[in-house]
XYZ file of C-alpha atoms in Angstrom:
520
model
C -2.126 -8.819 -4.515
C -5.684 -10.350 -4.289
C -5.721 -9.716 -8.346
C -2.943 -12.314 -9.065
C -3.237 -16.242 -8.938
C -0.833 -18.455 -7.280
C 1.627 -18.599 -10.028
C 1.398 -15.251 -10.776
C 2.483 -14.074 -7.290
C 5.146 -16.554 -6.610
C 6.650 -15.825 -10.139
C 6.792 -11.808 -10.312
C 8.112 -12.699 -6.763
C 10.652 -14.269 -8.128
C 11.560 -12.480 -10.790
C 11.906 -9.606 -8.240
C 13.799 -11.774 -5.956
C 16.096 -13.731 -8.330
C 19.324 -12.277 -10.166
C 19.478 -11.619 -13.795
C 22.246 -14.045 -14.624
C 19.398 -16.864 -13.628
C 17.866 -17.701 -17.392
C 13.299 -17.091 -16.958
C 12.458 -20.615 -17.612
C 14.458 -21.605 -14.791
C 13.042 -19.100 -12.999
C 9.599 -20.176 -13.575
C 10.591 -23.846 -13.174
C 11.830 -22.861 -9.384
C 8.844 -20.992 -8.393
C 6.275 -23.955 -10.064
C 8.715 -26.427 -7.688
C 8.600 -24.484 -4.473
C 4.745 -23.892 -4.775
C 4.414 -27.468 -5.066
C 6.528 -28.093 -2.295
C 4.220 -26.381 -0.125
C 0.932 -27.976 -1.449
C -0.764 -25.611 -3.470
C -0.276 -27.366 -6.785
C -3.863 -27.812 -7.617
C -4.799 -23.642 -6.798
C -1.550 -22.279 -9.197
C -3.878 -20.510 -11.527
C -6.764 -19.794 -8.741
C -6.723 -15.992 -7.789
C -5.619 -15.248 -4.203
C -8.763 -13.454 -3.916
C -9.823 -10.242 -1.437
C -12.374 -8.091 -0.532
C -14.577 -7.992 -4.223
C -13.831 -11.890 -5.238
C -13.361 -14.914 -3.335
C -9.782 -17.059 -4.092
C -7.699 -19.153 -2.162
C -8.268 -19.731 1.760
C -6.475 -18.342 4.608
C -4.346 -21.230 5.202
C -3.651 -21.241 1.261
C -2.581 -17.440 1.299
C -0.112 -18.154 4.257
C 1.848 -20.700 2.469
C 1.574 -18.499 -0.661
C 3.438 -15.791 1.907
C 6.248 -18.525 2.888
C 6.736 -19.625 -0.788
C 7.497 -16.116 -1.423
C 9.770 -16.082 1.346
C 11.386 -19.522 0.417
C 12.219 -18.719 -2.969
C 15.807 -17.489 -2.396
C 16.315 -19.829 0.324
C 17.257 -16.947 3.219
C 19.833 -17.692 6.072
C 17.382 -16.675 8.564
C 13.077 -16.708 7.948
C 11.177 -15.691 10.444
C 7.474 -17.034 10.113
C 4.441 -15.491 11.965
C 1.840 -18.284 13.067
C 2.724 -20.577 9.700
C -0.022 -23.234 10.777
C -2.562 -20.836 11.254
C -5.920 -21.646 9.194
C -4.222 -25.250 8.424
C -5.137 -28.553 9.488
C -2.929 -31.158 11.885
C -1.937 -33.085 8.257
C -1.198 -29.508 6.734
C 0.111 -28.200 9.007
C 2.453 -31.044 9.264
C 3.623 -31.484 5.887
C 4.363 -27.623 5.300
C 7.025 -27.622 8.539
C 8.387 -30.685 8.106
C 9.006 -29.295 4.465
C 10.360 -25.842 5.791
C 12.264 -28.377 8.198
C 13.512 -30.450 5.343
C 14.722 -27.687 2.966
C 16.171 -25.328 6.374
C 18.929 -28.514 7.148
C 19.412 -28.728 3.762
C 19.977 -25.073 3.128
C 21.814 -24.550 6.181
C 18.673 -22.290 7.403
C 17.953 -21.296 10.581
C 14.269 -20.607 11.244
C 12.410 -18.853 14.092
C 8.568 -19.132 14.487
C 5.793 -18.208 16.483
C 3.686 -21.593 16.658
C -0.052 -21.223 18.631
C -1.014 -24.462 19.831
C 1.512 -27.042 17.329
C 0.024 -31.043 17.113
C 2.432 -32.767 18.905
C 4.044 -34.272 15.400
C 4.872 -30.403 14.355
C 5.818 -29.659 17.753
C 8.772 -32.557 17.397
C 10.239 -30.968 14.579
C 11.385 -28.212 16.536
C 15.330 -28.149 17.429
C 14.484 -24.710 20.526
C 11.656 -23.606 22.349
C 10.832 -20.045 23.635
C 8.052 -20.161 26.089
C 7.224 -16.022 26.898
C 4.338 -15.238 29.319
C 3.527 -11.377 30.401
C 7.007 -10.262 28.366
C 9.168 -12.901 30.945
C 11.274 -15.898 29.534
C 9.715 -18.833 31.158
C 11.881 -21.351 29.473
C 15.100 -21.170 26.753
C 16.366 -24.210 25.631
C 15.896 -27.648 23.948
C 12.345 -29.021 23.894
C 13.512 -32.517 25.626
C 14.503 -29.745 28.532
C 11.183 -27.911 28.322
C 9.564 -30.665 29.568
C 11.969 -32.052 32.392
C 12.060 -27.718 33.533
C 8.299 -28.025 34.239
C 8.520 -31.570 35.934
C 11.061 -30.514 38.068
C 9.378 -27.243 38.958
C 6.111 -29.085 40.276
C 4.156 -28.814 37.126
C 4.702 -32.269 35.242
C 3.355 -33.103 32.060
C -0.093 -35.620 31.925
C 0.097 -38.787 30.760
C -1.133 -38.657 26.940
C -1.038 -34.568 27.071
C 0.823 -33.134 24.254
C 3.704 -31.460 25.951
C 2.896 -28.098 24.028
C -0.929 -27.989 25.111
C 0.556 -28.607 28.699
C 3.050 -25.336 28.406
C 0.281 -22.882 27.142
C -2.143 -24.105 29.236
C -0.033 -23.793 32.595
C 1.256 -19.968 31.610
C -2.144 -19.064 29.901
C -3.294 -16.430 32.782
C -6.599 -15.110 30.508
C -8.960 -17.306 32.296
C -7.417 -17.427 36.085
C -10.406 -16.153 37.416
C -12.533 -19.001 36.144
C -9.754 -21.306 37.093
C -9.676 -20.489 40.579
C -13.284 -20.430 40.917
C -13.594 -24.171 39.838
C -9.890 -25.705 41.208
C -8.733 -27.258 44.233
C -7.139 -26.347 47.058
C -3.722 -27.138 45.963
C -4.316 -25.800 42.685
C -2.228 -22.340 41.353
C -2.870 -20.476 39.250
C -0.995 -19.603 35.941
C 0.192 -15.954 36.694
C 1.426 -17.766 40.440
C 2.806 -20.613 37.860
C 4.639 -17.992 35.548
C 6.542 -16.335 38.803
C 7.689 -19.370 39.843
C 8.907 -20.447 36.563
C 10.653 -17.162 35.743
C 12.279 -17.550 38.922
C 13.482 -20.476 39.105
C 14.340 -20.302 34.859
C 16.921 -17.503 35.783
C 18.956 -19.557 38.399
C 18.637 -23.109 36.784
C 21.556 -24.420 34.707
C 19.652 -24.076 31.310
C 19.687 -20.482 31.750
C 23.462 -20.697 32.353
C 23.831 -22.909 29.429
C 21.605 -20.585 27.309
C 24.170 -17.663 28.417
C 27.166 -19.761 27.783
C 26.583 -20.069 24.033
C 25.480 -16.644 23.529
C 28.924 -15.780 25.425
C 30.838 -18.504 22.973
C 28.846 -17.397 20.024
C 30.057 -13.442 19.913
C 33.639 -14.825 20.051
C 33.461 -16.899 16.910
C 34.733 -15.829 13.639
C 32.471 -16.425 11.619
C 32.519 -15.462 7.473
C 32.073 -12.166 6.873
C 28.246 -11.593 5.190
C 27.926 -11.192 1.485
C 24.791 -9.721 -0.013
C 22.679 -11.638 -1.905
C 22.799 -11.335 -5.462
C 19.284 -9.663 -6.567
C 17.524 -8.500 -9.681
C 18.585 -5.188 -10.899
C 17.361 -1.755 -10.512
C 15.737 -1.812 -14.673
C 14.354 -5.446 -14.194
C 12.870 -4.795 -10.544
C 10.903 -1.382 -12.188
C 9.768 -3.571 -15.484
C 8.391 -6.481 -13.588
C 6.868 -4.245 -11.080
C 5.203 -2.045 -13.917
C 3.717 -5.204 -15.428
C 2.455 -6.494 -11.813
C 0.657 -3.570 -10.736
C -1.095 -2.440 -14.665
C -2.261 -5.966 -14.950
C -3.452 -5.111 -10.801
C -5.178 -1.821 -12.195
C -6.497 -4.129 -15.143
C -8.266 -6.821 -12.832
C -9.308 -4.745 -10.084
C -12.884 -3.280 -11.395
C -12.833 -0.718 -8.143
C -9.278 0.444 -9.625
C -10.484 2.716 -12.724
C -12.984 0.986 -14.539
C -15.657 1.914 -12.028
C -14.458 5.427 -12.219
C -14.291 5.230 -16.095
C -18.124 4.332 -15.400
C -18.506 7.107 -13.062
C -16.741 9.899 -14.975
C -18.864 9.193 -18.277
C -21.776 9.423 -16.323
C -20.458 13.108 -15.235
C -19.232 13.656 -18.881
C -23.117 12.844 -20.201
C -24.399 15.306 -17.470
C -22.091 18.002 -17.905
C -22.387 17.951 -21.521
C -25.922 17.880 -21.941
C -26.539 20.614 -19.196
C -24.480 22.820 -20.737
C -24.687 21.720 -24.206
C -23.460 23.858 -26.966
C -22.916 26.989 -24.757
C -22.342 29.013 -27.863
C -20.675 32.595 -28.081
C -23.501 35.086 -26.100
C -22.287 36.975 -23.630
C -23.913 34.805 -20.819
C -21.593 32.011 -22.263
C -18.675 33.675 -20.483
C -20.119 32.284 -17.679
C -21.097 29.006 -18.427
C -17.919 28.493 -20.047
C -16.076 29.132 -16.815
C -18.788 26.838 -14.866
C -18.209 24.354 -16.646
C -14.260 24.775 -16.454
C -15.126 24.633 -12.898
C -17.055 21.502 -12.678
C -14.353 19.621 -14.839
C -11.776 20.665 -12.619
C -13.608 19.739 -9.481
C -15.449 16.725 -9.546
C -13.541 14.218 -12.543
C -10.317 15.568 -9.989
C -12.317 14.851 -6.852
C -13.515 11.119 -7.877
C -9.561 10.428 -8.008
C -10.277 9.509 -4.454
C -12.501 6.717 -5.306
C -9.340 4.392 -5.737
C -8.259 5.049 -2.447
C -9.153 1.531 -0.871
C -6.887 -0.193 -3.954
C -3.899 2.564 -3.064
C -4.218 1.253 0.754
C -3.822 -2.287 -0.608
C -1.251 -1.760 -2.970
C 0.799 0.374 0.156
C 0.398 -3.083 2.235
C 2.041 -5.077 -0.015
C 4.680 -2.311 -0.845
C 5.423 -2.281 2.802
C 5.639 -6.133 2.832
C 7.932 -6.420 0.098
C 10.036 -3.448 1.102
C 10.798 -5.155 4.611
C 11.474 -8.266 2.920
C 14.183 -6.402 1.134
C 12.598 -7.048 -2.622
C 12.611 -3.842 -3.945
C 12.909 0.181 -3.023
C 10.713 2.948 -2.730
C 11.452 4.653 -6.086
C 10.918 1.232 -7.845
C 7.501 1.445 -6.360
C 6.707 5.221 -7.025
C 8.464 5.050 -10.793
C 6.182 1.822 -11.876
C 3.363 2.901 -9.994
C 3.068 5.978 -11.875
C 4.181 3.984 -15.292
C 1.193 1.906 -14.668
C -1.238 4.479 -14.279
C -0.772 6.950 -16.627
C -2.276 4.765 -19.366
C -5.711 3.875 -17.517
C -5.898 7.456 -16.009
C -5.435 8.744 -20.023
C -7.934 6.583 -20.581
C -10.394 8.109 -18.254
C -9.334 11.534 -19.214
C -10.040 11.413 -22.798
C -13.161 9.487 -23.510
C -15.215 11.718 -20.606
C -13.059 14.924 -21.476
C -13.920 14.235 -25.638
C -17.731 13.441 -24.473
C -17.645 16.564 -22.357
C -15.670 18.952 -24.656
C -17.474 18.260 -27.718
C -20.928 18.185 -26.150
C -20.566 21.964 -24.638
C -19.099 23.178 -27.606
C -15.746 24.273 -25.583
C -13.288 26.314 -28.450
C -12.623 24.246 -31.600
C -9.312 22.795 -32.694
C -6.999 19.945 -31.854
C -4.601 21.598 -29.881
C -6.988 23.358 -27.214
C -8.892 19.661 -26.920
C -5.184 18.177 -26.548
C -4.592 20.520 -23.946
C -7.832 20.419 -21.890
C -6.908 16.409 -21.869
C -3.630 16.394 -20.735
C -4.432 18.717 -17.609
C -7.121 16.640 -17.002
C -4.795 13.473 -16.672
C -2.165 15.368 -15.063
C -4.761 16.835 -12.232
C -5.780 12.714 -11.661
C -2.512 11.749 -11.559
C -1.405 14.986 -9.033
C -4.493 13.310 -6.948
C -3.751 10.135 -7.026
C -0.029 10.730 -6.023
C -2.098 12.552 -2.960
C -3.852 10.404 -1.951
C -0.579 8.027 -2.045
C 0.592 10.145 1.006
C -2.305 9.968 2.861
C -2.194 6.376 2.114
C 0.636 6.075 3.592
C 0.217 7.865 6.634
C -3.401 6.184 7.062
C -3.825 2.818 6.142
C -7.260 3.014 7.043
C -9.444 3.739 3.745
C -12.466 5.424 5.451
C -10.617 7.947 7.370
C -8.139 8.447 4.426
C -10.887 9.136 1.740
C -12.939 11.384 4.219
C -9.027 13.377 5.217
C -8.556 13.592 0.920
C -12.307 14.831 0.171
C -11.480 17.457 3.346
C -8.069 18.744 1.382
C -9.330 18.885 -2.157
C -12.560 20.884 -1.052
C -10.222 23.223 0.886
C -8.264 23.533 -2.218
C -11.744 23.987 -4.210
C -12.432 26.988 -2.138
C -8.865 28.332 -2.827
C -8.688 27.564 -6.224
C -9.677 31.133 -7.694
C -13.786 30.498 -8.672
C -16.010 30.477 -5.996
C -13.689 33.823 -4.585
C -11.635 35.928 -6.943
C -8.248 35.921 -6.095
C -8.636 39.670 -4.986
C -11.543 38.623 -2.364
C -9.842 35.965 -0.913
C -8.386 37.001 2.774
C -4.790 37.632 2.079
C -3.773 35.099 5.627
C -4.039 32.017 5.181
C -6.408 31.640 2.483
C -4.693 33.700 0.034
C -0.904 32.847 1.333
C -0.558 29.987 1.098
C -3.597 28.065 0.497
C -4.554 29.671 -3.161
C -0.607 29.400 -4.270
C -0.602 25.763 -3.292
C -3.608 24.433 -4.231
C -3.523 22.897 -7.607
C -6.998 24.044 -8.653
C -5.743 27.474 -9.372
C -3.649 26.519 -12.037
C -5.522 23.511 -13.373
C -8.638 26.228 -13.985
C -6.293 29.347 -15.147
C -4.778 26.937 -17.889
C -7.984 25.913 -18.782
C -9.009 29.681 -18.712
C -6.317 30.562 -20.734
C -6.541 27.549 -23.324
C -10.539 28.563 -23.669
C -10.894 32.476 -23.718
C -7.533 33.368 -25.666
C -8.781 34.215 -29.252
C -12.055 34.310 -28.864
C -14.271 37.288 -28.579
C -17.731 37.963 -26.825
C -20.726 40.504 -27.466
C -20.768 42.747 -24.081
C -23.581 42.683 -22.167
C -26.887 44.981 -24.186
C -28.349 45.870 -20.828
C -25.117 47.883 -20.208
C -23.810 48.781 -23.300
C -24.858 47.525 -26.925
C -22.545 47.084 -30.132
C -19.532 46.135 -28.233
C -16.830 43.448 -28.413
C -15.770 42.275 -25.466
C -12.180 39.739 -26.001
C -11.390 36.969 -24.432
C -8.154 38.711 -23.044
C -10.214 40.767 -21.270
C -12.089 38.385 -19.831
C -9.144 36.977 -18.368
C -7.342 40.067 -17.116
C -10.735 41.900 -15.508
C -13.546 39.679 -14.869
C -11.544 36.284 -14.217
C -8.100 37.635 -12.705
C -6.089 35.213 -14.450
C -1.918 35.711 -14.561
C -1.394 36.652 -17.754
C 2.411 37.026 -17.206
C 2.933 33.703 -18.602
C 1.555 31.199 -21.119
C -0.703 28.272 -20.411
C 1.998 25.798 -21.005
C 3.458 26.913 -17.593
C 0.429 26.197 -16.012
C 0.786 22.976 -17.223
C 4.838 22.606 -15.862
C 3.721 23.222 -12.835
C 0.971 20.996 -12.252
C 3.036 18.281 -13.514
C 5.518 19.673 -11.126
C 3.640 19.715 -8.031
C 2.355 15.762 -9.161
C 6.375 14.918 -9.223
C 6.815 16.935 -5.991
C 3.973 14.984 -3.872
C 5.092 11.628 -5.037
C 8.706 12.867 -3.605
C 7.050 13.717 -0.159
C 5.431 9.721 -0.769
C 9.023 9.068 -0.762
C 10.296 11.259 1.783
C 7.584 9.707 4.280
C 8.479 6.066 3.769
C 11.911 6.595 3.943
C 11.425 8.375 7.494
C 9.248 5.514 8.442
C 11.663 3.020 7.389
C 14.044 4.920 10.197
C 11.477 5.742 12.870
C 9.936 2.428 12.974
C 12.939 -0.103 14.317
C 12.890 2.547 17.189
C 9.658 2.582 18.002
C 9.780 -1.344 17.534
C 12.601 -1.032 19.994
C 11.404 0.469 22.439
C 7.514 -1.666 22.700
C 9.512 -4.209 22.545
C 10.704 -4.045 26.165
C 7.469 -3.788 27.512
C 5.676 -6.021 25.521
């Protein structure tokens, strides 16, 4: 998280990571120790930095990765490109580290090196050399380098050994190659073919097959689980990671705080003190509208910190950290308070400034809907989230299905206007506008009572239960309170579909990996 500094990160890590029966302190006192290990002692308490404020490099934020990774000392790590964005001294020092602690630990670690210094490149025990999805070599690197001698494509004198692989399979530039090379010269996708070939008949492929044949007849122990954190300690630590996330991240809420007191000052001040005419029938159900429309709609503006927060779920998920409903439960923890937050001071400013109905239950009531409809959004716009991690075309698909649901929601067309396919079933049962504005209906118009209209007929009372049966079509066949159930509800039922969809991507996804992987 681009909120948290070095020590934060590696810490909640490893309180996530760690079991319970390990004291805090000692806790702490392993994570300080491993991020020293890897040479970011003097950035601890720097942030790690993102797309509003700068932190710690590139290189920096990759070793922050492997600490995380090395805090429970794994079996097996698997590091993408660990060097990347480091130095040759760096970039020593953090493998032969990894190298230290791995024969130490008993780990076995596989990486994906581009271009090593010849110093990292020694630390290695096996080399993989893959060109075009082919095995060009398997095996020691001592034998990596007699393979290629023996195959008519000998190392230089004073070439590092792993410049000379890459460059000989590296088929990206052949064209320019051949242009400028001699006669006798091949080029590298001629190079790979022969190398393939003669890899699958030469005795270190034999050997290579040998082992694996050795290896599946061993008896070895049978696996144990690690020992983690538990379910209650996992969704505490979590809760505190992502509200101080919410707290540090100014695009998160407070910019929407901003932006919804700005629409609370409008609001208010357009339709200030709307009174008890007749014509404030209408103004009292515009303004209903505009509450329920735009503070709702602007739940989208976090939508770039949800895609964020996803990515790192997603991290830490296949890293085996934590579950989905860890994630969902202390997402939603976190939240509520800063979304309350944004409901009441606007909704108060707003409220008080049109001169909605009096009394501390109906304000109660507008406030909570009003935090339940952001949270319902925001629990949205989690799906899409998850379904597109790219923010633009996730807030343009959210603003798309809340304006649908606008349309649906039972004020711009009665509920008897709307065209009973589609628009009527489903779209105006599903959309969450319809009961957000009939509770607000009810919790405005019920008790009160309105002059009619003089141009039509003068000296007449008109109640507010009329309003809502005739001019508003509100269900009357059950109290506000149930409008209320069901928005909360249908907030609990989308972050269950946020659920539902990770878990089927968790399943789909080796699959798909499975089956690019052949052809990649």
């Amino acid at each position: 998280m681009s909120t948290l500094s070095v020590r934060e990160a590696v810490y909640y890590s490893a309180q996530l990571q760690l079991p319970d029966t390990m004291p805090a302190p000692e806790k702490r006192a392993h994570a300080d120790r491993v991020i020293r290990e890897m040479g970011l002692g003097d950035a601890m308490d720097t942030r790690i930095g993102g797309r509003i404020t700068k932190g710690i490099s590139g290189g920096q934020r990759k070793r922050v990765s492997i600490c995380i990774e090395m805090l429970t000392r794994p079996r097996l790590l698997f590091l993408d490109e660990p060097t990347s964005g480091l130095d040759s001294a760096a970039s020593y020092h953090v493998m032969s580290h990894i190298t230290r602690i791995a024969a130490r630990e008993g780990m076995t670690v596989v990486a994906a090196v581009h271009q090593p210094s010849g110093d990292v490149f020694e630390l290695f025990h096996g080399l993989c050399l893959l060109a075009a999805g082919k095995t060009v070599f398997f095996g020691t690197v001592s034998d990596a380098t007699e393979f290629f001698t023996l195959n008519g494509f000998p190392c230089p004198h004073l070439r590092s050994p792993s410049d000379h692989f890459l460059r000989t399979i590296n088929k990206d530039f052949d064209e320019e190659m051949v242009e400028s090379s001699k006669a006798n010269r091949k080029t590298a996708a001629e190079a790979i073919d022969i190398l393939t070939t003669a890899y699958k008949s030469s005795s270190y492929s034999e050997k290579t097959t040998h082992q694996i044949v050795e290896m599946k007849h061993m008896d070895g122990a049978s696996f144990r689980r690690r020992e983690q954190a538990s379910f209650s300690t996992k969704l505490l630590v979590l809760t505190r990671r992502s509200f101080i996330n919410m707290h540090r991240d100014i695009g998160y809420y407070w910019m929407r705080l901003a932006v919804y007191l700005g629409i609370g000052v409008c609001l208010g001040t357009i339709f200030y003190q709307v009174g008890y005419s007749y014509s404030s029938i209408q103004s009292r159900c515009e303004v209903i509208m505009y509450t329920t429309a735009l503070l709702t709609f602007m739940a989208i503006g976090g939508f770039p910190s949800f895609v964020e927060d996803v990515k790192v779920f997603r991290k830490e998920r296949l890293s085996g950290h934590y579950g989905v409903s860890e994630f969902v439960i202390s997402n939603t923890l976190s939240a509520t308070p800063y979304l309350s937050v944004i409901a009441v001071l606007p909704g108060a400013m707003l409220y008080y400034l049109t001169g909605l109905t009096k009394g501390v239950d109906h304000f109660t009531y507008f406030v909570i809907v009003l935090c339940i409809c952001c949270l319902l959004v925001e629990s949205m716009m989690m799906i899409i989230a998850a379904i597109v991690p790219d923010f633009l075309m996730g807030i343009i698909i959210g603003a798309g299905l809340q304006g649908v649901m606008m349309l649906n929601g039972g004020f711009f067309r009665l509920p008897s206007e709307l065209p009973k396919p589609v628009w009527k079933y489903p779209c105006y049962y599903i959309s969450f506008h319809k009961y957000a504005v009939q509770g607000f209906y009810k919790n405005e118009f019920m008790g009160l009572s309105f002059p009619s209209d003089q141009l039509v007929e003068s000296n007449v009372t008109i109640s507010g239960m009329l309003v809502l049966k005739s001019k508003l079509q509100v269900e009357m066949g059950y109290s506000k309170w149930v409008n209320l159930a069901i928005l909360c509800g249908m907030m609990v039922i989308y972050r269950i579909i946020f659920f539902v969809i990770v878990k089927v991507a968790e399943e789909i996804r080796p699959k798909l990996g499975g089956k690019r992987g052949c052809v990649r």
